[in-house]
GROMACS .gro file of N, CA and C in nm:
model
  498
    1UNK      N    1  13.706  10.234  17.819
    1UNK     CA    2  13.784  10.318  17.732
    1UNK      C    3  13.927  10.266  17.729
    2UNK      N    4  13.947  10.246  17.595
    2UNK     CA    5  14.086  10.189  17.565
    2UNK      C    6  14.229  10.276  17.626
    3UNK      N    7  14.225  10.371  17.624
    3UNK     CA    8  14.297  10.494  17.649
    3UNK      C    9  14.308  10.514  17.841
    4UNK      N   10  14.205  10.448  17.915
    4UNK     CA   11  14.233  10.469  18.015
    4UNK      C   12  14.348  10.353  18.082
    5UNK      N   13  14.360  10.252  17.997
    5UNK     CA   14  14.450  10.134  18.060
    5UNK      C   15  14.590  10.194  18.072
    6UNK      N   16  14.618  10.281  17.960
    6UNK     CA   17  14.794  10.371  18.005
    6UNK      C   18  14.788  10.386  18.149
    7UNK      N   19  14.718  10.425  18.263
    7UNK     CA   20  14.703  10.491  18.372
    7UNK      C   21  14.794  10.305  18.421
    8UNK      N   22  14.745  10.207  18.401
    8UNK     CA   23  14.788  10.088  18.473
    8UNK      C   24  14.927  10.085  18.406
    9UNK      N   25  14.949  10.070  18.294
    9UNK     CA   26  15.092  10.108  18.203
    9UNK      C   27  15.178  10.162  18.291
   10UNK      N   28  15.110  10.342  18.317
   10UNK     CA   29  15.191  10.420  18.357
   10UNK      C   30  15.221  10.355  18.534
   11UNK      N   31  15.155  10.355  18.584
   11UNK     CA   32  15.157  10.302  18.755
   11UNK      C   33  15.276  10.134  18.738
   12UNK      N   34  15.221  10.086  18.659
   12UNK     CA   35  15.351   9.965  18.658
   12UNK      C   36  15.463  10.000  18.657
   13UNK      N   37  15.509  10.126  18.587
   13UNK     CA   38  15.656  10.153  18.512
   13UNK      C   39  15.663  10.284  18.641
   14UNK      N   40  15.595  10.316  18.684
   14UNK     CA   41  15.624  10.395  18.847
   14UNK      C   42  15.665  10.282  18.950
   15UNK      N   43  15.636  10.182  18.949
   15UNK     CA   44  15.636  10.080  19.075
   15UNK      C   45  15.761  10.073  19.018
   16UNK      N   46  15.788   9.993  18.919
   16UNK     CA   47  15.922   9.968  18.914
   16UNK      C   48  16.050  10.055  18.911
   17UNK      N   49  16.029  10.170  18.831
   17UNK     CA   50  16.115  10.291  18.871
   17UNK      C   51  16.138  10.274  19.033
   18UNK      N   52  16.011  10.296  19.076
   18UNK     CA   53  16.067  10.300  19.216
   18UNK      C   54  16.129  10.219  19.270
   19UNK      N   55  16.121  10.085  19.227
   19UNK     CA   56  16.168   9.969  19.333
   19UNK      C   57  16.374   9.968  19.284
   20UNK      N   58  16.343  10.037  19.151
   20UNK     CA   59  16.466  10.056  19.078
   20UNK      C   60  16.587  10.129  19.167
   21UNK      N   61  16.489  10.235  19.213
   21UNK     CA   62  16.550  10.389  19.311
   21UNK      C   63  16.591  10.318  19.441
   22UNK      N   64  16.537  10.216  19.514
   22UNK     CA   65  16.531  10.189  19.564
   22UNK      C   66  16.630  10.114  19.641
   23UNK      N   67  16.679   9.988  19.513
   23UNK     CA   68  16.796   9.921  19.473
   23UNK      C   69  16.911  10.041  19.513
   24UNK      N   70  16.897  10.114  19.401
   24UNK     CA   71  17.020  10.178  19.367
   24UNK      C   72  17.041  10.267  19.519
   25UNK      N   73  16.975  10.306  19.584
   25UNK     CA   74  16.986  10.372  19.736
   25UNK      C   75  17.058  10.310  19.835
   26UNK      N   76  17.028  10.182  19.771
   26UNK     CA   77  17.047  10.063  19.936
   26UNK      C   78  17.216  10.026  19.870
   27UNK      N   79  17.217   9.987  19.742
   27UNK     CA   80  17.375  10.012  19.695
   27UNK      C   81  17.479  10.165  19.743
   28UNK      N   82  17.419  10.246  19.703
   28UNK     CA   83  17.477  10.375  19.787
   28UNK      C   84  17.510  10.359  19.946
   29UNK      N   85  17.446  10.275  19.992
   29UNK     CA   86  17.426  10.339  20.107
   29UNK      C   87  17.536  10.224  20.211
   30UNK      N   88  17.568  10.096  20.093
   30UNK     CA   89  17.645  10.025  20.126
   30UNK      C   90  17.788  10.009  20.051
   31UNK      N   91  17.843  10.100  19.981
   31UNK     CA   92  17.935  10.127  19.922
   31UNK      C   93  18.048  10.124  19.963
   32UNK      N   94  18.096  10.133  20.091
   32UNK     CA   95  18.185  10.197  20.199
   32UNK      C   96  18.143  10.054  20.294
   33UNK      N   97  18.107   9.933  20.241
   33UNK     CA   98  18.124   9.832  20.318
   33UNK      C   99  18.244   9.714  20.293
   34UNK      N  100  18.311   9.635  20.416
   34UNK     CA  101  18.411   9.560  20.394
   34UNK      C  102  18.348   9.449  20.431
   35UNK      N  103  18.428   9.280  20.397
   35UNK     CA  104  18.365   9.180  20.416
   35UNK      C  105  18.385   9.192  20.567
   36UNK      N  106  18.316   9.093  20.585
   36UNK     CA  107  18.250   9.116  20.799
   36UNK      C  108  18.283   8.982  20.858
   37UNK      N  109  18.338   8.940  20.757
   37UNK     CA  110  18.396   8.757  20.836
   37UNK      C  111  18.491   8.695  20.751
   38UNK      N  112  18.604   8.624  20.809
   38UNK     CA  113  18.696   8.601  20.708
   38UNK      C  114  18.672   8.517  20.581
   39UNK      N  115  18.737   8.569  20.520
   39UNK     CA  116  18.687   8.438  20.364
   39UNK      C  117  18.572   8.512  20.324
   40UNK      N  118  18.480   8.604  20.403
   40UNK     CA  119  18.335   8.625  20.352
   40UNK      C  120  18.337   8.717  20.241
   41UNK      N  121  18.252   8.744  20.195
   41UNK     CA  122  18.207   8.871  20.072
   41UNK      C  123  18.169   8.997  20.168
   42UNK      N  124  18.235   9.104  20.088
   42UNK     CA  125  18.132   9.206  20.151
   42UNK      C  126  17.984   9.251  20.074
   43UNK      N  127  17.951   9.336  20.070
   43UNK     CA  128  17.830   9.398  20.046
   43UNK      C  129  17.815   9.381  19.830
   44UNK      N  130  17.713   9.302  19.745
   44UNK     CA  131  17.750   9.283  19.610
   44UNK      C  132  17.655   9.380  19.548
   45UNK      N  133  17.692   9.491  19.457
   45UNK     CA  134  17.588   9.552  19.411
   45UNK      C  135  17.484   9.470  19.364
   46UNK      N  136  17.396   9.521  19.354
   46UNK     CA  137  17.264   9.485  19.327
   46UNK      C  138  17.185   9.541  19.184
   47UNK      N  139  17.147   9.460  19.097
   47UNK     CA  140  17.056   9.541  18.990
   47UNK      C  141  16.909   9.486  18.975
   48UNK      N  142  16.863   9.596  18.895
   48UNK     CA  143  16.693   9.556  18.890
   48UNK      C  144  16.712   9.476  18.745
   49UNK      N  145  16.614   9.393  18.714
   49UNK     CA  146  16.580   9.314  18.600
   49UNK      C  147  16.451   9.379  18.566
   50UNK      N  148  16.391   9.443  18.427
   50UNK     CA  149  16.286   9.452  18.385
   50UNK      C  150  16.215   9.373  18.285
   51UNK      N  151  16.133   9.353  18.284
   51UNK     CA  152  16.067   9.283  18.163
   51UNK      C  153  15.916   9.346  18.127
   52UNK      N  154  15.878   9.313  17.983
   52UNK     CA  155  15.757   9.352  17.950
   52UNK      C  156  15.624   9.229  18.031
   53UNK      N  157  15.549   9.302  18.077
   53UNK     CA  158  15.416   9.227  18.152
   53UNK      C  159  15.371   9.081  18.071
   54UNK      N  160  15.390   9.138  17.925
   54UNK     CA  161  15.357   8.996  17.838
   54UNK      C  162  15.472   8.948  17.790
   55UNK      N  163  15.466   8.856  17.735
   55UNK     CA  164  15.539   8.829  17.597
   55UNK      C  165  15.478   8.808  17.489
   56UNK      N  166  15.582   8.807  17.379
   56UNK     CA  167  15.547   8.868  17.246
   56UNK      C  168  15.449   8.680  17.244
   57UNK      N  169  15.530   8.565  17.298
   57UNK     CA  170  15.442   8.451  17.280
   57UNK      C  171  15.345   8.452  17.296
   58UNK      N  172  15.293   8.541  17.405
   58UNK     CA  173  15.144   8.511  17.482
   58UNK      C  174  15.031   8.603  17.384
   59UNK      N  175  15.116   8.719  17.375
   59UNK     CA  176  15.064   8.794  17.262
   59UNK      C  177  14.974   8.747  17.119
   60UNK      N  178  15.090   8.648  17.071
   60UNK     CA  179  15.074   8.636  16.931
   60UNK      C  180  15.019   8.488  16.969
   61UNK      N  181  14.971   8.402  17.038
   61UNK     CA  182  14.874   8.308  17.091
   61UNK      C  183  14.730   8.378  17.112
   62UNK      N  184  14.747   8.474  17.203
   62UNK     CA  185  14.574   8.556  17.219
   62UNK      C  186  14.523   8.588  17.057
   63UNK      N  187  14.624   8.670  16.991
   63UNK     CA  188  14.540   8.717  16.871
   63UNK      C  189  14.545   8.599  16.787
   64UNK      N  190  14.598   8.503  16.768
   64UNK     CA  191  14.523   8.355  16.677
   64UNK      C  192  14.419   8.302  16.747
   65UNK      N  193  14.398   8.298  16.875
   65UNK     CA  194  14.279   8.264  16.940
   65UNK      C  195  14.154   8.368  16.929
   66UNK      N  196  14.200   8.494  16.893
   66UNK     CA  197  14.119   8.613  16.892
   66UNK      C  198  14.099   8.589  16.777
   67UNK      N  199  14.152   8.554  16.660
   67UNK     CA  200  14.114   8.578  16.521
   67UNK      C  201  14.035   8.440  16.455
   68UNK      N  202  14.010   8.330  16.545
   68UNK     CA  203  13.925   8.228  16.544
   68UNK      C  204  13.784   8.260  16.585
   69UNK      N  205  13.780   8.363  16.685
   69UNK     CA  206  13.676   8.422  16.746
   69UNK      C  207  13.544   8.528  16.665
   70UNK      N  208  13.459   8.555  16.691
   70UNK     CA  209  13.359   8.648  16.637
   70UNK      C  210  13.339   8.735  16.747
   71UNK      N  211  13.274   8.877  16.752
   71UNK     CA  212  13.350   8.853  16.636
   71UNK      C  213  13.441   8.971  16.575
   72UNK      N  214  13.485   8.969  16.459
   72UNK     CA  215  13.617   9.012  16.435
   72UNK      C  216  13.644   9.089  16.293
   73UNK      N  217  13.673   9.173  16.222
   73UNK     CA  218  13.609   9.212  16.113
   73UNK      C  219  13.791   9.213  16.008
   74UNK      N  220  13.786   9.181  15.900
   74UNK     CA  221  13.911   9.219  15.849
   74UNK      C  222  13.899   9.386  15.785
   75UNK      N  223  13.978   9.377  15.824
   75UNK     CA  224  14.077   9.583  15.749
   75UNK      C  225  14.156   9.564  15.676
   76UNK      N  226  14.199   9.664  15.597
   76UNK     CA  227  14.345   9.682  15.495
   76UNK      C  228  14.432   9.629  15.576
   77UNK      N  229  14.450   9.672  15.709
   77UNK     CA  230  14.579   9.655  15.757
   77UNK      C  231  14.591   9.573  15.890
   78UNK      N  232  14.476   9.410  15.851
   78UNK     CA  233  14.483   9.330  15.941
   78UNK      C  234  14.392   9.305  16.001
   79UNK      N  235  14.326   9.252  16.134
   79UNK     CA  236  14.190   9.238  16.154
   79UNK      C  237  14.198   9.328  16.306
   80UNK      N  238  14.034   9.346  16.325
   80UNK     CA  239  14.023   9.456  16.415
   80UNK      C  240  13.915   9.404  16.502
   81UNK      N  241  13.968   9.334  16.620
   81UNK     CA  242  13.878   9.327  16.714
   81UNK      C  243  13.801   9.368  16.822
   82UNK      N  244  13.672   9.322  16.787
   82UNK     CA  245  13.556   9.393  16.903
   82UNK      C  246  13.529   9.322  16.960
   83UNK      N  247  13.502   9.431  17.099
   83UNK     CA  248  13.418   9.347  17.234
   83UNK      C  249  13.524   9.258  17.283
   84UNK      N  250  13.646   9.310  17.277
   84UNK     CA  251  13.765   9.268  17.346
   84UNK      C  252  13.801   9.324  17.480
   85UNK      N  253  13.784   9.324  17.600
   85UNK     CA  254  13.808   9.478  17.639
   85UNK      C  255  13.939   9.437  17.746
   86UNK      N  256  13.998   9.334  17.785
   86UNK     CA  257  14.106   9.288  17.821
   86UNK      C  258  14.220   9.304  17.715
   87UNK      N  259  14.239   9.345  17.607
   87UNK     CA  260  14.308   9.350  17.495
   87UNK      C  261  14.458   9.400  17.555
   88UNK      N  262  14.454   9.539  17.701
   88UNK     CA  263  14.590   9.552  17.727
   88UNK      C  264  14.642   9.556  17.882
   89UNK      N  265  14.521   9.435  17.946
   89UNK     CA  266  14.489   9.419  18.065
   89UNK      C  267  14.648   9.389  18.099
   90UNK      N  268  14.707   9.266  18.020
   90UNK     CA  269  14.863   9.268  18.078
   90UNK      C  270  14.976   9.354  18.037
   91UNK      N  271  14.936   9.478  18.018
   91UNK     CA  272  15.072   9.541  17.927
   91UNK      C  273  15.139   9.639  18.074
   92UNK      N  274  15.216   9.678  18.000
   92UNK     CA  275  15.317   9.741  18.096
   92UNK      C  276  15.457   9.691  18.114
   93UNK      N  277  15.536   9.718  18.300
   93UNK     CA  278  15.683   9.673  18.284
   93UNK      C  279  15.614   9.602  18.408
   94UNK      N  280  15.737   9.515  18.489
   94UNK     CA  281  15.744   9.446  18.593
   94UNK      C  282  15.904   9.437  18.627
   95UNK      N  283  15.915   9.437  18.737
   95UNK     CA  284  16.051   9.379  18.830
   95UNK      C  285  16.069   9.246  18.805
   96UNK      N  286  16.139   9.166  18.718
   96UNK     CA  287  16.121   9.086  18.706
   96UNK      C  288  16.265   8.992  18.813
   97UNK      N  289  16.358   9.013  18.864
   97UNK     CA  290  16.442   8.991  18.966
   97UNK      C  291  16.523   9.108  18.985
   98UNK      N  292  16.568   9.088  19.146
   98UNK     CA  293  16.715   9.192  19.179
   98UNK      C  294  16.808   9.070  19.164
   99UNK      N  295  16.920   9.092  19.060
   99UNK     CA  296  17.049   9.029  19.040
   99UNK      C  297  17.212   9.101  19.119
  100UNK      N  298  17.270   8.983  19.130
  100UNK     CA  299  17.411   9.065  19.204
  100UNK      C  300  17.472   9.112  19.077
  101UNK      N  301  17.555   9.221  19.092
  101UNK     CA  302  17.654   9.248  18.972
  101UNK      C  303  17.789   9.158  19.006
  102UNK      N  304  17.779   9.150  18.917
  102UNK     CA  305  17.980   9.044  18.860
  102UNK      C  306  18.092   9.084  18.848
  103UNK      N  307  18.083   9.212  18.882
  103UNK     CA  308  18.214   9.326  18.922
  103UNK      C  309  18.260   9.259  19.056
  104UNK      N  310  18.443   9.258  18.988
  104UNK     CA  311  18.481   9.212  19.090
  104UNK      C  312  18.516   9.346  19.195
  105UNK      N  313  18.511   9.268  19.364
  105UNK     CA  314  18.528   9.338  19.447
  105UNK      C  315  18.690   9.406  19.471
  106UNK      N  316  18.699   9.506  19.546
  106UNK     CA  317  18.784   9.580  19.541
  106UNK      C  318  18.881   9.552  19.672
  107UNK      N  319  19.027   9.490  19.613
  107UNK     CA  320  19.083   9.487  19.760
  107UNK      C  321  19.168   9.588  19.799
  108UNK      N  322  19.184   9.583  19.933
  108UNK     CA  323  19.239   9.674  20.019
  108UNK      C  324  19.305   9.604  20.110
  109UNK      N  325  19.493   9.665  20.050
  109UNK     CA  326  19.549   9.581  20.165
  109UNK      C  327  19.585   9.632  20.313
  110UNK      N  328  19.548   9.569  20.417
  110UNK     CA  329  19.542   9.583  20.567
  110UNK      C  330  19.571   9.481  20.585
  111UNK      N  331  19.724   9.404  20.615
  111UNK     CA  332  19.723   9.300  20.654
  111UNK      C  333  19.689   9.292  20.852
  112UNK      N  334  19.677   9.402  20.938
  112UNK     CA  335  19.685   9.420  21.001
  112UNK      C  336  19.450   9.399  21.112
  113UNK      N  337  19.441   9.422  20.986
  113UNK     CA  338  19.335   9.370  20.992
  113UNK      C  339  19.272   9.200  21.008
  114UNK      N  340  19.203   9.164  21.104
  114UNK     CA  341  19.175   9.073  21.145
  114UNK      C  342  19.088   8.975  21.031
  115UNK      N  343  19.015   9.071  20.987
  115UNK     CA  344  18.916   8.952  20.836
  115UNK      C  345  19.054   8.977  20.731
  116UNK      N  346  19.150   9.004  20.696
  116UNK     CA  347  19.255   9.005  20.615
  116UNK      C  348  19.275   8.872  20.565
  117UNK      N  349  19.258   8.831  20.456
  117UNK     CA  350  19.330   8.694  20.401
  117UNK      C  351  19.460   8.679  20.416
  118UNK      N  352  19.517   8.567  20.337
  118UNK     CA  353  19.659   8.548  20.391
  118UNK      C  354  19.751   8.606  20.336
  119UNK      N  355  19.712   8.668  20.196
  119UNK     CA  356  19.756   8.805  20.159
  119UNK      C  357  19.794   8.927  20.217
  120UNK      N  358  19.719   8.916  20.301
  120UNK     CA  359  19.650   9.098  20.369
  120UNK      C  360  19.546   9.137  20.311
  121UNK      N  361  19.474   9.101  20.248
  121UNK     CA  362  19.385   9.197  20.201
  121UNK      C  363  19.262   9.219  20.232
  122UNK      N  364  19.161   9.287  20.283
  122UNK     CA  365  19.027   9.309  20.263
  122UNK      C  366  18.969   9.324  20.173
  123UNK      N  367  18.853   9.311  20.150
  123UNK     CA  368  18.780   9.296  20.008
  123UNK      C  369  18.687   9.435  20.053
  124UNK      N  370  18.652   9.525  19.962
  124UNK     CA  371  18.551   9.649  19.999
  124UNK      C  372  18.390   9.610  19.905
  125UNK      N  373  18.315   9.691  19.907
  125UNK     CA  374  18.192   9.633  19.784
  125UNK      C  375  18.196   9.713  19.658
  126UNK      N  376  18.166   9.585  19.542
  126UNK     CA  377  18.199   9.666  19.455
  126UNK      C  378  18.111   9.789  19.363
  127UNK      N  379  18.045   9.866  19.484
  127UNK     CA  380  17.975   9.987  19.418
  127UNK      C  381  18.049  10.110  19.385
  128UNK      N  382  18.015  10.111  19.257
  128UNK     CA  383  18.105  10.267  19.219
  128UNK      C  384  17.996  10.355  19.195
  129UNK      N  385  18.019  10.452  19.332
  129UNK     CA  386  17.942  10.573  19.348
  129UNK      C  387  17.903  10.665  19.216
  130UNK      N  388  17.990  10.727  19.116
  130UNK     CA  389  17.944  10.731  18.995
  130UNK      C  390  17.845  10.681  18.910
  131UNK      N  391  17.876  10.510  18.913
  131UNK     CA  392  17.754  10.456  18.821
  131UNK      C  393  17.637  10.444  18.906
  132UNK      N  394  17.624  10.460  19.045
  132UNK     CA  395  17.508  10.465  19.081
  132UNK      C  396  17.431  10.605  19.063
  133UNK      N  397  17.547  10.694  19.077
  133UNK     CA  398  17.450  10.795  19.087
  133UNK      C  399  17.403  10.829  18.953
  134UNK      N  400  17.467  10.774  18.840
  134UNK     CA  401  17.384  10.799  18.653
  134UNK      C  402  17.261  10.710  18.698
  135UNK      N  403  17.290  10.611  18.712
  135UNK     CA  404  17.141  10.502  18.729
  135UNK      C  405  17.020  10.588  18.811
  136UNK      N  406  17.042  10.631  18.913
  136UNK     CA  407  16.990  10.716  19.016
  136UNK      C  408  16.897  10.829  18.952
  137UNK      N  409  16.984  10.882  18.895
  137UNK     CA  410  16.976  11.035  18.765
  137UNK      C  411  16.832  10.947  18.696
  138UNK      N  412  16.864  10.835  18.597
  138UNK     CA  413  16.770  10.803  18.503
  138UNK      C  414  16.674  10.733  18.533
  139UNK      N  415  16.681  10.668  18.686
  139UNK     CA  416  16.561  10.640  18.732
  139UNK      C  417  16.474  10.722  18.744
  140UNK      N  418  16.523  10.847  18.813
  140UNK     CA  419  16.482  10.971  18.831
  140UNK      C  420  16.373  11.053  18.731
  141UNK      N  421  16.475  10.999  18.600
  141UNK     CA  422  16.379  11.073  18.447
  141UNK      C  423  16.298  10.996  18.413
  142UNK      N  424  16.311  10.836  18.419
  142UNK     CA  425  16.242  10.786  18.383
  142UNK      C  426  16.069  10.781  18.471
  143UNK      N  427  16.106  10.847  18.603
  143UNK     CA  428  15.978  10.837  18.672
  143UNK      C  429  15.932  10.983  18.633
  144UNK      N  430  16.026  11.039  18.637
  144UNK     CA  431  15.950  11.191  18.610
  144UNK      C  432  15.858  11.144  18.464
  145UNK      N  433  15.920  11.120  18.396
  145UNK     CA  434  15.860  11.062  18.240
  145UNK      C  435  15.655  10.994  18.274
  146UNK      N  436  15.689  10.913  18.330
  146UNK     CA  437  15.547  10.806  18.329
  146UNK      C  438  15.513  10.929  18.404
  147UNK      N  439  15.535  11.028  18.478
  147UNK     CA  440  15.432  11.092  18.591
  147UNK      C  441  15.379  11.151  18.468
  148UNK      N  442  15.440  11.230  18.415
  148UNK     CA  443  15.373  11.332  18.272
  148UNK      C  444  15.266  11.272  18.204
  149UNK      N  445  15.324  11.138  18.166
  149UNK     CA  446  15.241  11.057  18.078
  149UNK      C  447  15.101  11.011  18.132
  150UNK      N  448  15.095  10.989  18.288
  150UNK     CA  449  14.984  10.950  18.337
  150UNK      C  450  14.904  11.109  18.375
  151UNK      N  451  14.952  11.213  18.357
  151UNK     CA  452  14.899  11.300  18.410
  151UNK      C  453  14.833  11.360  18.248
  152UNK      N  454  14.950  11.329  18.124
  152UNK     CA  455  14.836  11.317  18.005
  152UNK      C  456  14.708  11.287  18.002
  153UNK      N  457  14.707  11.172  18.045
  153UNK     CA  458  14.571  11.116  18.011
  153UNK      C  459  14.466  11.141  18.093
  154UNK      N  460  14.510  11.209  18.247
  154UNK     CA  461  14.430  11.241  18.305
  154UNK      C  462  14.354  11.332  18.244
  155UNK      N  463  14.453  11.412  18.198
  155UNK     CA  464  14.358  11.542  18.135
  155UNK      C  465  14.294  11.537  18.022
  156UNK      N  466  14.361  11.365  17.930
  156UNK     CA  467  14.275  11.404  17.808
  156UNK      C  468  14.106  11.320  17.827
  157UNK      N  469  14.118  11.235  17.964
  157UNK     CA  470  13.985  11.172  18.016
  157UNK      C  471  13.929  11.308  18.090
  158UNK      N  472  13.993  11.407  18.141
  158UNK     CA  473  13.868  11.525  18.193
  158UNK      C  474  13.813  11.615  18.116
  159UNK      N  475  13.923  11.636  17.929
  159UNK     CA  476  13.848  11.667  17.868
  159UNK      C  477  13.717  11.589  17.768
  160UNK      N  478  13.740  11.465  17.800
  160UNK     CA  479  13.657  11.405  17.720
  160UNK      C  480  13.550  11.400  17.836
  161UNK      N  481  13.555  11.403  17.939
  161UNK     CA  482  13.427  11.380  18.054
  161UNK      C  483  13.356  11.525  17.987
  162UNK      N  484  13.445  11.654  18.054
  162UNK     CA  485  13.348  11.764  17.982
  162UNK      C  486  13.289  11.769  17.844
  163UNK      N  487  13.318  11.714  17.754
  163UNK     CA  488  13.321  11.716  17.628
  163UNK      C  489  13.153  11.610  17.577
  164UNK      N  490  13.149  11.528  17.693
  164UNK     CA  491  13.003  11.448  17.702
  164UNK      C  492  12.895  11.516  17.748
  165UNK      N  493  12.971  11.605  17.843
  165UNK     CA  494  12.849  11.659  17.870
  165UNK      C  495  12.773  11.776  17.771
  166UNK      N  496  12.840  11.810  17.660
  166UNK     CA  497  12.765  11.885  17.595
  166UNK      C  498  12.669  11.833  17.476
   0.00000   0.00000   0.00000
């Protein structure tokens, strides 16, 4: 059943939400860090990279290879293939890297401080508690979101289970 592959859809775009929440926690949680050796960096926010499971290339390669195939029937609105049943085996999201952010870091002058450059200054990390916590927020919706969506289909596969049996 075509309709049951959302459930893998939905579970991809949960993994990554989560790994998203995840990120953004470990940034929180290092916010309030200074560099730890002289000359060094301190702590660099961190972001998630998403991408779609396919690409539109791989996509539009399967269906010219699909539309060479039988077999395959034309419609008004394009051709409609059967006995495909991998058709959305790769769909969904993926983590596709954690990147540093390019915000520069925040100094703080302590010349009195030992990692201090020759300035005085310490460098702090550059997480701003604010934008983590919006990111945080919409990771948040966005997982609440796929839970609904996978819990759709649960129910519209238990009404179609009852629905056989009559």
């Amino acid at each position: 059943m075509a309709f049951l592959t959302s459930l893998d859809i939905g579970a991809s775009a949960l993994s990554a939400q989560r790994l998203r929440a995840d990120i953004i926690q470990q940034n929180i949680a290092n916010q309030e860090t200074y560099n730890t050796e002289r000359g060094g960096d301190p702590y660099c926010r961190q972001l998630t990279v998403f991408s779609e499971k396919k690409t539109f290339h791989s996509v539009l390669d399967k269906y010219v290879e699909m539309s060479n195939m039988e077999p395959a029937q034309k419609y008004r609105r394009g051709v409609y293939y059967l006995s495909h049943p991998n058709k959305y085996k790769s769909a969904g999201v993926m983590a596709v890297e954690v990147i540093e952010d390019d915000a520069p870091f925040v100094p703080v002058y302590d010349p009195d401080n030992p990692l201090a450059d020759d300035e005085g200054y310490i460098y702090k990390s550059n997480v701003n508690n604010a934008k983590e916590q919006i990111d945080l927020m919409a990771a948040q919706r966005s997982y609440e979101a796929n839970v609904s969506a996978i819990r759709a289909v649960q129910a519209m596969y238990t009404k179609a289970m009852s629905l056989n049996g009559r």
